[in-house]
Coordinates of C-alpha atoms and ligand atoms in Angstrom, one line a residue:
X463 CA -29.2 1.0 -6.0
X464 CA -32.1 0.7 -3.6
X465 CA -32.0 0.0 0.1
X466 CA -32.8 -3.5 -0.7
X467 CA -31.0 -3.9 -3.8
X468 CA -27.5 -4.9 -3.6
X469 CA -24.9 -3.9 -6.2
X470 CA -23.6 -7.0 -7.9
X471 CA -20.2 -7.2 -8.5
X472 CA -17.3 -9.6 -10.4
X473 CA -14.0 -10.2 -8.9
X474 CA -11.8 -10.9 -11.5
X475 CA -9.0 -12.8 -9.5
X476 CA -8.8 -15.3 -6.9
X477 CA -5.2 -14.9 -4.9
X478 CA -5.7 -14.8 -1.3
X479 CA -6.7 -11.5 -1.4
X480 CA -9.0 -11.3 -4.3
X481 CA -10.6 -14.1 -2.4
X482 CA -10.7 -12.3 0.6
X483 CA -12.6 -9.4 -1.1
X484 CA -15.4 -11.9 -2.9
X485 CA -15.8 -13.7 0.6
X486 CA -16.6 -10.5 2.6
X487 CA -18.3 -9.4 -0.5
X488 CA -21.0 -12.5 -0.6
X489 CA -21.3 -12.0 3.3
X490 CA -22.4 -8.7 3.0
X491 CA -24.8 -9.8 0.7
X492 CA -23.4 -8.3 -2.2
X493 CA -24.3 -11.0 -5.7
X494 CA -20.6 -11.8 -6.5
X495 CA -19.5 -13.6 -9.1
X496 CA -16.4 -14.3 -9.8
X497 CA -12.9 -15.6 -11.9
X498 CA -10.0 -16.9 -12.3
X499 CA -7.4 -17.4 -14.9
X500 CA -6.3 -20.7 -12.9
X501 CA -9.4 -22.9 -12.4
X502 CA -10.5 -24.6 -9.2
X503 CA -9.5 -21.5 -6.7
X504 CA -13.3 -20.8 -6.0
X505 CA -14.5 -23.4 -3.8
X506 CA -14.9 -22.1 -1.3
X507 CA -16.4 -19.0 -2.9
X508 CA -19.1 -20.9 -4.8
X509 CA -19.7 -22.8 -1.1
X510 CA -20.6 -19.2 0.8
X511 CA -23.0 -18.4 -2.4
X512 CA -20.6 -17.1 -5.2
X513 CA -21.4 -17.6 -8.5
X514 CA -18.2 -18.7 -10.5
X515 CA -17.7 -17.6 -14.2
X516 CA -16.1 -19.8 -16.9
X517 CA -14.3 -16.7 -18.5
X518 CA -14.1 -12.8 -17.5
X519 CA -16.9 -12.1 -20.3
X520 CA -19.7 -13.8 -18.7
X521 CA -18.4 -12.5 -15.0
X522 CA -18.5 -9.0 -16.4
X523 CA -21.7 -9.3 -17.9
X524 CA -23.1 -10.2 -14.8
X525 CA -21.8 -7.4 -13.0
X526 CA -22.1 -3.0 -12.5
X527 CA -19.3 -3.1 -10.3
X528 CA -15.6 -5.2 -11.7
X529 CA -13.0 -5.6 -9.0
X530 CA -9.3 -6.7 -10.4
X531 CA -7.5 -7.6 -7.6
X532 CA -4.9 -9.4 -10.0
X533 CA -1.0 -10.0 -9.8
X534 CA 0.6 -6.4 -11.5
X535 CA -0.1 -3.9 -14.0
X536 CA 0.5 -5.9 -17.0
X537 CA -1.6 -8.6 -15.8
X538 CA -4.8 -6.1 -15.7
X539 CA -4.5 -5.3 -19.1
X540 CA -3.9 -9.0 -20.1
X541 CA -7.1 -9.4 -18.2
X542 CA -9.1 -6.9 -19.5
X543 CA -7.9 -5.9 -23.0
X544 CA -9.8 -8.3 -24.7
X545 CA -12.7 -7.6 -23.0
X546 CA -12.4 -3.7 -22.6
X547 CA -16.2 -3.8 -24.8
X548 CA -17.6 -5.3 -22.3
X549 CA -16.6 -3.1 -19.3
X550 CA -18.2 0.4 -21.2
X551 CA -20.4 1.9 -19.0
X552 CA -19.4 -0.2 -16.2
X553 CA -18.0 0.7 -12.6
X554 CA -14.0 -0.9 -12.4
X555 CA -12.2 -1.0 -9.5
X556 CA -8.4 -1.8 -9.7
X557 CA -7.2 -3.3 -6.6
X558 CA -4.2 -4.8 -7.7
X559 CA -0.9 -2.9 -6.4
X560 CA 0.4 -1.3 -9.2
X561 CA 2.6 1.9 -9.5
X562 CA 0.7 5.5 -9.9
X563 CA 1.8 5.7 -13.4
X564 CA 0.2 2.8 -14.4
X565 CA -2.9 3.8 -12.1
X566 CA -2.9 6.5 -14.5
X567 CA -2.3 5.2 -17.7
X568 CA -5.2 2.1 -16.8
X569 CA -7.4 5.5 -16.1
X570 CA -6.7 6.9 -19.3
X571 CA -7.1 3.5 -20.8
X572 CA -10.8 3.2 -19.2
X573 CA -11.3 6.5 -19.9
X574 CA -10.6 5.6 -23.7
X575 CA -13.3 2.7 -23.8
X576 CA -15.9 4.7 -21.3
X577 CA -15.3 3.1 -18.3
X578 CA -15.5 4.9 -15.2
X579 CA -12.3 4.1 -13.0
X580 CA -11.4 3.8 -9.6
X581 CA -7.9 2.5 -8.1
X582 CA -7.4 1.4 -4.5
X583 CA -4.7 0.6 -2.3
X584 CA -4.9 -2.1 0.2
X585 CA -3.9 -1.4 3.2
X586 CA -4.5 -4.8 5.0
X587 CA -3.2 -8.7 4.2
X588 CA -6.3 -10.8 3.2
X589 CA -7.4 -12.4 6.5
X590 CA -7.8 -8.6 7.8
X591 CA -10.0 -7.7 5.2
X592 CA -13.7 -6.8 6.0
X593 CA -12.7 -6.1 10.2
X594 CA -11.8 -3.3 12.0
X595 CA -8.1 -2.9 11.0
X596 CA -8.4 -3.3 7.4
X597 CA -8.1 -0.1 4.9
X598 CA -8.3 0.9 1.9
X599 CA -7.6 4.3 -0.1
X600 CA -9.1 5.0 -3.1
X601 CA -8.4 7.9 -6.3
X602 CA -10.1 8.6 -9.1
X603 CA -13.9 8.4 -10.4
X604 CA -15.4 10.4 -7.1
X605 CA -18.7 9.4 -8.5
X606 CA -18.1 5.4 -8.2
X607 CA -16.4 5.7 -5.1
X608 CA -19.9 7.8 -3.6
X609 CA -22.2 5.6 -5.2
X610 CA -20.7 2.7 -3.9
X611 CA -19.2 3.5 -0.8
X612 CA -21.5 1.0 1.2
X613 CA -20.1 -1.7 -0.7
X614 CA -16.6 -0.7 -0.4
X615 CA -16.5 0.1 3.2
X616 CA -17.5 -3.4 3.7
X617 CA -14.0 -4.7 2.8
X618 CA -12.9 -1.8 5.5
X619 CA -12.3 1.8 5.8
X620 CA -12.6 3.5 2.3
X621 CA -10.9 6.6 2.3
X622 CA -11.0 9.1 -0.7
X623 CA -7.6 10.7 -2.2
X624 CA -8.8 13.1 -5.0
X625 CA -9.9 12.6 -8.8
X626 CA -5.9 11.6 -9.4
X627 CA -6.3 7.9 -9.9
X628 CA -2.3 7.9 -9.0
X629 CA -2.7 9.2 -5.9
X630 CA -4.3 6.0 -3.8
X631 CA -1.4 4.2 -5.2
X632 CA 1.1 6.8 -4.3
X633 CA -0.4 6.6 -0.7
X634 CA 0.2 2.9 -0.5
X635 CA 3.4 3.1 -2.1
X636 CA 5.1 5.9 0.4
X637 CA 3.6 3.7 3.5
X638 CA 4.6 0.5 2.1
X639 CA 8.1 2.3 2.0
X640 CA 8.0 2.8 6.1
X641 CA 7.1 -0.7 6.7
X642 CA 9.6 -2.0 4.8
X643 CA 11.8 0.2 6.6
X644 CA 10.3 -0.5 9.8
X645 CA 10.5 -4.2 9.2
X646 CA 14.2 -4.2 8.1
X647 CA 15.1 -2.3 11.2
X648 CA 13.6 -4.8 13.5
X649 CA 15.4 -7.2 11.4
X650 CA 18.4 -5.2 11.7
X651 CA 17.6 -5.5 15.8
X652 CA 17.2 -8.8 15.5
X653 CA 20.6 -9.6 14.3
X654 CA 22.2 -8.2 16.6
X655 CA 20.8 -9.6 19.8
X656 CA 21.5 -12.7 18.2
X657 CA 25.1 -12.4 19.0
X658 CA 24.1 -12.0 22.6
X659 CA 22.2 -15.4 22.1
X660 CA 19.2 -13.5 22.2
X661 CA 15.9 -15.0 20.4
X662 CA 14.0 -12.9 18.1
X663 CA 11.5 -13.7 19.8
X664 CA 12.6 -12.1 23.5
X665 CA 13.8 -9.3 21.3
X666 CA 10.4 -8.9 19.6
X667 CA 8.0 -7.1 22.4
X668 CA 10.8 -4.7 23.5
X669 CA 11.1 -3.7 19.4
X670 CA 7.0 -3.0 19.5
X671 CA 6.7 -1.4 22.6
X672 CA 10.0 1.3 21.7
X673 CA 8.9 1.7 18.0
X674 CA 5.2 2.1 18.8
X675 CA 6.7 4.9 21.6
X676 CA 8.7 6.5 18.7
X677 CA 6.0 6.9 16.1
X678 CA 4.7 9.7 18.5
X679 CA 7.4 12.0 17.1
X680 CA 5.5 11.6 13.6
X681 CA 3.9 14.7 14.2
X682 CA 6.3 16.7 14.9
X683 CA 8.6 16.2 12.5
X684 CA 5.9 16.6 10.0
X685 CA 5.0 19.8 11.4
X686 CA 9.0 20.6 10.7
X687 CA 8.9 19.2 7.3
X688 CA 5.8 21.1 5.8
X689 CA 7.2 24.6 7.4
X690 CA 10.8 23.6 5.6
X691 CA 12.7 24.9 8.9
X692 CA 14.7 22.4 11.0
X693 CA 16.3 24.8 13.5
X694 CA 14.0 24.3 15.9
X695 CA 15.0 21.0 17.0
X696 CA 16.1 20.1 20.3
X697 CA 17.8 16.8 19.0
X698 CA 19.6 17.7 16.4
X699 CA 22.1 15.7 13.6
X700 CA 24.7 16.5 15.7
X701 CA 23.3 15.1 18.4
X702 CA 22.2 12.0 16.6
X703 CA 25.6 11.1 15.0
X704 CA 27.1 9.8 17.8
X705 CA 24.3 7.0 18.1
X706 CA 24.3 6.2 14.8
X707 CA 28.4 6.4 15.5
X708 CA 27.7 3.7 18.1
X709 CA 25.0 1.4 16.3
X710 CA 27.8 1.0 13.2
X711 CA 30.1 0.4 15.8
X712 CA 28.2 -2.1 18.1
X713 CA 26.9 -3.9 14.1
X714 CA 29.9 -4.6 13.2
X715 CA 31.1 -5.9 16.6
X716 CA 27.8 -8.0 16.6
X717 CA 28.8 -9.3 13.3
X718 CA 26.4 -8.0 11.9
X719 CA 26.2 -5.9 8.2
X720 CA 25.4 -3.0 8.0
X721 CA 22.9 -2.7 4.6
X722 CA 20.1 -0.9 6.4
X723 CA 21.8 1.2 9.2
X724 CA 24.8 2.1 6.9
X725 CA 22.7 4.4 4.2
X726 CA 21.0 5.9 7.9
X727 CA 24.0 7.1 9.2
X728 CA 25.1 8.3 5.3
X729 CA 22.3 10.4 5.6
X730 CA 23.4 12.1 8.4
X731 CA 27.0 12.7 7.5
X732 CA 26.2 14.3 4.5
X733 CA 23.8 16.4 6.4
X734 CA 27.1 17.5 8.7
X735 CA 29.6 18.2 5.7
X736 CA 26.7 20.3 4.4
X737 CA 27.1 22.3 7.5
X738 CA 23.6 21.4 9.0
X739 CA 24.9 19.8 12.1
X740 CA 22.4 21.8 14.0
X741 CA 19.5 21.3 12.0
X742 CA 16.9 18.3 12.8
X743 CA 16.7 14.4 11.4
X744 CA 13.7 15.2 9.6
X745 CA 16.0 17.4 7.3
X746 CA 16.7 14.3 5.5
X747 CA 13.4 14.2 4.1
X748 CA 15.0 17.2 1.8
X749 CA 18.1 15.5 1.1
X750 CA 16.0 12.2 -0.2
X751 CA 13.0 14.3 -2.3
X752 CA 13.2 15.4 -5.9
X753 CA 15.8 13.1 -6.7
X754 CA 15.6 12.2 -9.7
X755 CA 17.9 8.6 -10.7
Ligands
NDP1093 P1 -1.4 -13.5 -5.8 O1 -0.2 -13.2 -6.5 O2 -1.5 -14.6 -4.8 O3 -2.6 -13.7 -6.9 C1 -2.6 -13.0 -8.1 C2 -3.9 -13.3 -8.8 O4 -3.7 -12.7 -10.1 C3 -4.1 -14.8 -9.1 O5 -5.5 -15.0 -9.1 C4 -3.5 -15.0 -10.5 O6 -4.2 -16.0 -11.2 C5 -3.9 -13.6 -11.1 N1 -3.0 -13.3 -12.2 C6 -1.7 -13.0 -12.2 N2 -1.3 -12.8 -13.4 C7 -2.3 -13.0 -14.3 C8 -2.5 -12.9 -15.6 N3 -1.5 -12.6 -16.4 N4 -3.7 -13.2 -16.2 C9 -4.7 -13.6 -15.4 N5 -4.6 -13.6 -14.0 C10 -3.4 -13.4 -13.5 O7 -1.8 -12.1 -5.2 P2 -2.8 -11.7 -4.0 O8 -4.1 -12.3 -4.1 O9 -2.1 -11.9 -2.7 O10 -2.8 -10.1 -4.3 C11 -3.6 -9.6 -5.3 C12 -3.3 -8.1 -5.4 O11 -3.6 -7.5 -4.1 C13 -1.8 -7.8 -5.7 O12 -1.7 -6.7 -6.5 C14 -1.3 -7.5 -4.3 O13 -0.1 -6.6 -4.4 C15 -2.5 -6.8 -3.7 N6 -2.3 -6.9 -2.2 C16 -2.1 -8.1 -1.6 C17 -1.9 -8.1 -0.3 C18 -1.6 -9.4 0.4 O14 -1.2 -9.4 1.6 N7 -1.9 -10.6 -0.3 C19 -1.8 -6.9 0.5 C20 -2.1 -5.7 -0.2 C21 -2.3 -5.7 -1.5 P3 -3.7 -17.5 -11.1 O15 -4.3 -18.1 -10.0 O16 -4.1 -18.0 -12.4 O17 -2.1 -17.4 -11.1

């Protein structure tokens, strides 16, 4: 690619997010042309300058760069199976949300037909995408994600994991995990304010402005985790088992259940019988790894 020549690239899926991505795409300048299974989802698309594609042949064709952004793993391969010919030689980009394992099994499938892969994460819902707060992490061919890095950091930050093509996915996945957590929490919260006739709403700024405050303990637990001793800490299970006493307590008075904070303070106990009462929260981060189900 020149200075003045753009890559050109086919989006292969048009949910709100593979939408998104063709949208900032043909902003940018980048040729885009793009497809869907469903027809009539590319409007829009076609209106800022996209070129739409009857089938995923002709998009590919006209394409050196292929973005899926499609619903799972299964659906990439219905996708591009048939047309795995076509993509040989070509730069794909996965950005559909699938497990690491399949990450790696749709590298080892490219790999198979001599197509360099790349799989990314999103780290953004589609109407962040291409602004400040949209990212997204990438593993696998280092040489597509150098060579097109202009395009990519168009959609937002492109970060680089490693040649793993599981590891971006990984990533996603084991943040994905703390929002959920983080979301069922306030949910959690929530419910019990509601006994008190408190609105969610009310509730809602106190929630951000203590759990923003909290994440500032990240660090330190990290720092705790990666050296594998929790003696050092100054708040200690012991000293978190009465709260989490108290919040099962002041739950069930509230009416409320106790799905998400139960398993919490489960943690903990175990961490007690095991005779680790004076050993920090972050210890349950070995209680919960290299379990295998
Ligand atoms: P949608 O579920 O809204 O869209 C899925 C797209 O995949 C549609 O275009 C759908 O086509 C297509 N599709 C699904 N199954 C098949 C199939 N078997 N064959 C052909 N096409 C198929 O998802 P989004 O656009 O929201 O998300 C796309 C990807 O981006 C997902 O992997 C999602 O996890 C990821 N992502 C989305 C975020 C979001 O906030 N939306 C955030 C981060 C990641 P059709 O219209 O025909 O049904």
């Amino acid at each position: 690619m020149t200075a003045n020549e753009q890559t050109t690239v086919a989006v292969l899926g048009l949910g709100p997010m593979g939408r998104a991505i063709a949208a900032t795409l043909v902003k940018g300048g980048n040729p885009t042309t793009v497809w869907n299974r469903t027809p009539g989802k590319d409007a829009e698309l076609v209106g800022l300058g996209a070129v739409s594609a009857p089938d995923t042949a002709s998009a590919i064709d006209s394409a050196a760069v292929v973005v899926a952004v499609l619903g799972d793993h299964a659906s990439v391969h219905e996708v591009l199976d048939p047309v795995a010919d076509r993509l040989r030689g070509k730069a794909l980009i996965n950005l559909t949300s699938t497990a690491p394992e399949d990450s790696r099994e749709l590298a080892r499938w490219a790999a198979g037909h001599g197509i360099d892969f790349l799989d990314g994460g999103i780290m953004a819902v589609p109407p962040m995408i291409g602004g400040p707060g949209a990212s997204i992490l990438y593993s696998g061919s280092e040489q597509i994600f150098d060579r097109f890095r202009p395009d990519l950091e168009k959609l937002g930050a492109a970060d680089y994991f490693g040649d793993d093509p599981g590891t971006a996915a990984l990533y996603d996945f084991a943040l994905l995990a703390g929002m959920y957590a983080m979301f069922a929490g306030f949910f959690h919260g929530a419910a019990m304010v509601r006994s008190a006739g408190v609105t969610a709403t009310f509730f809602a700024p106190r929630a951000v402005a203590f759990l923003t405050a909290m994440t500032g303990s990240f660090q330190s637990y990290a720092e705790m985790i990666d050296s594998g001793d929790y003696t050092q800490e100054v708040q200690p299970a012991r000293f978190h088992k009465p709260a989490l006493d108290a919040i099962v307590r002041a739950s069930r008075d509230a009416g409320v259940a106790l799905d998400i904070v139960g398993p919490i303070k489960n943690l903990i106990d175990r961490q007690i019988a095991d005779g680790r009462a004076g050993e920090g929260l972050g210890r349950v981060t070995e209680e919960l790894a290299g379990h295998r189900e």
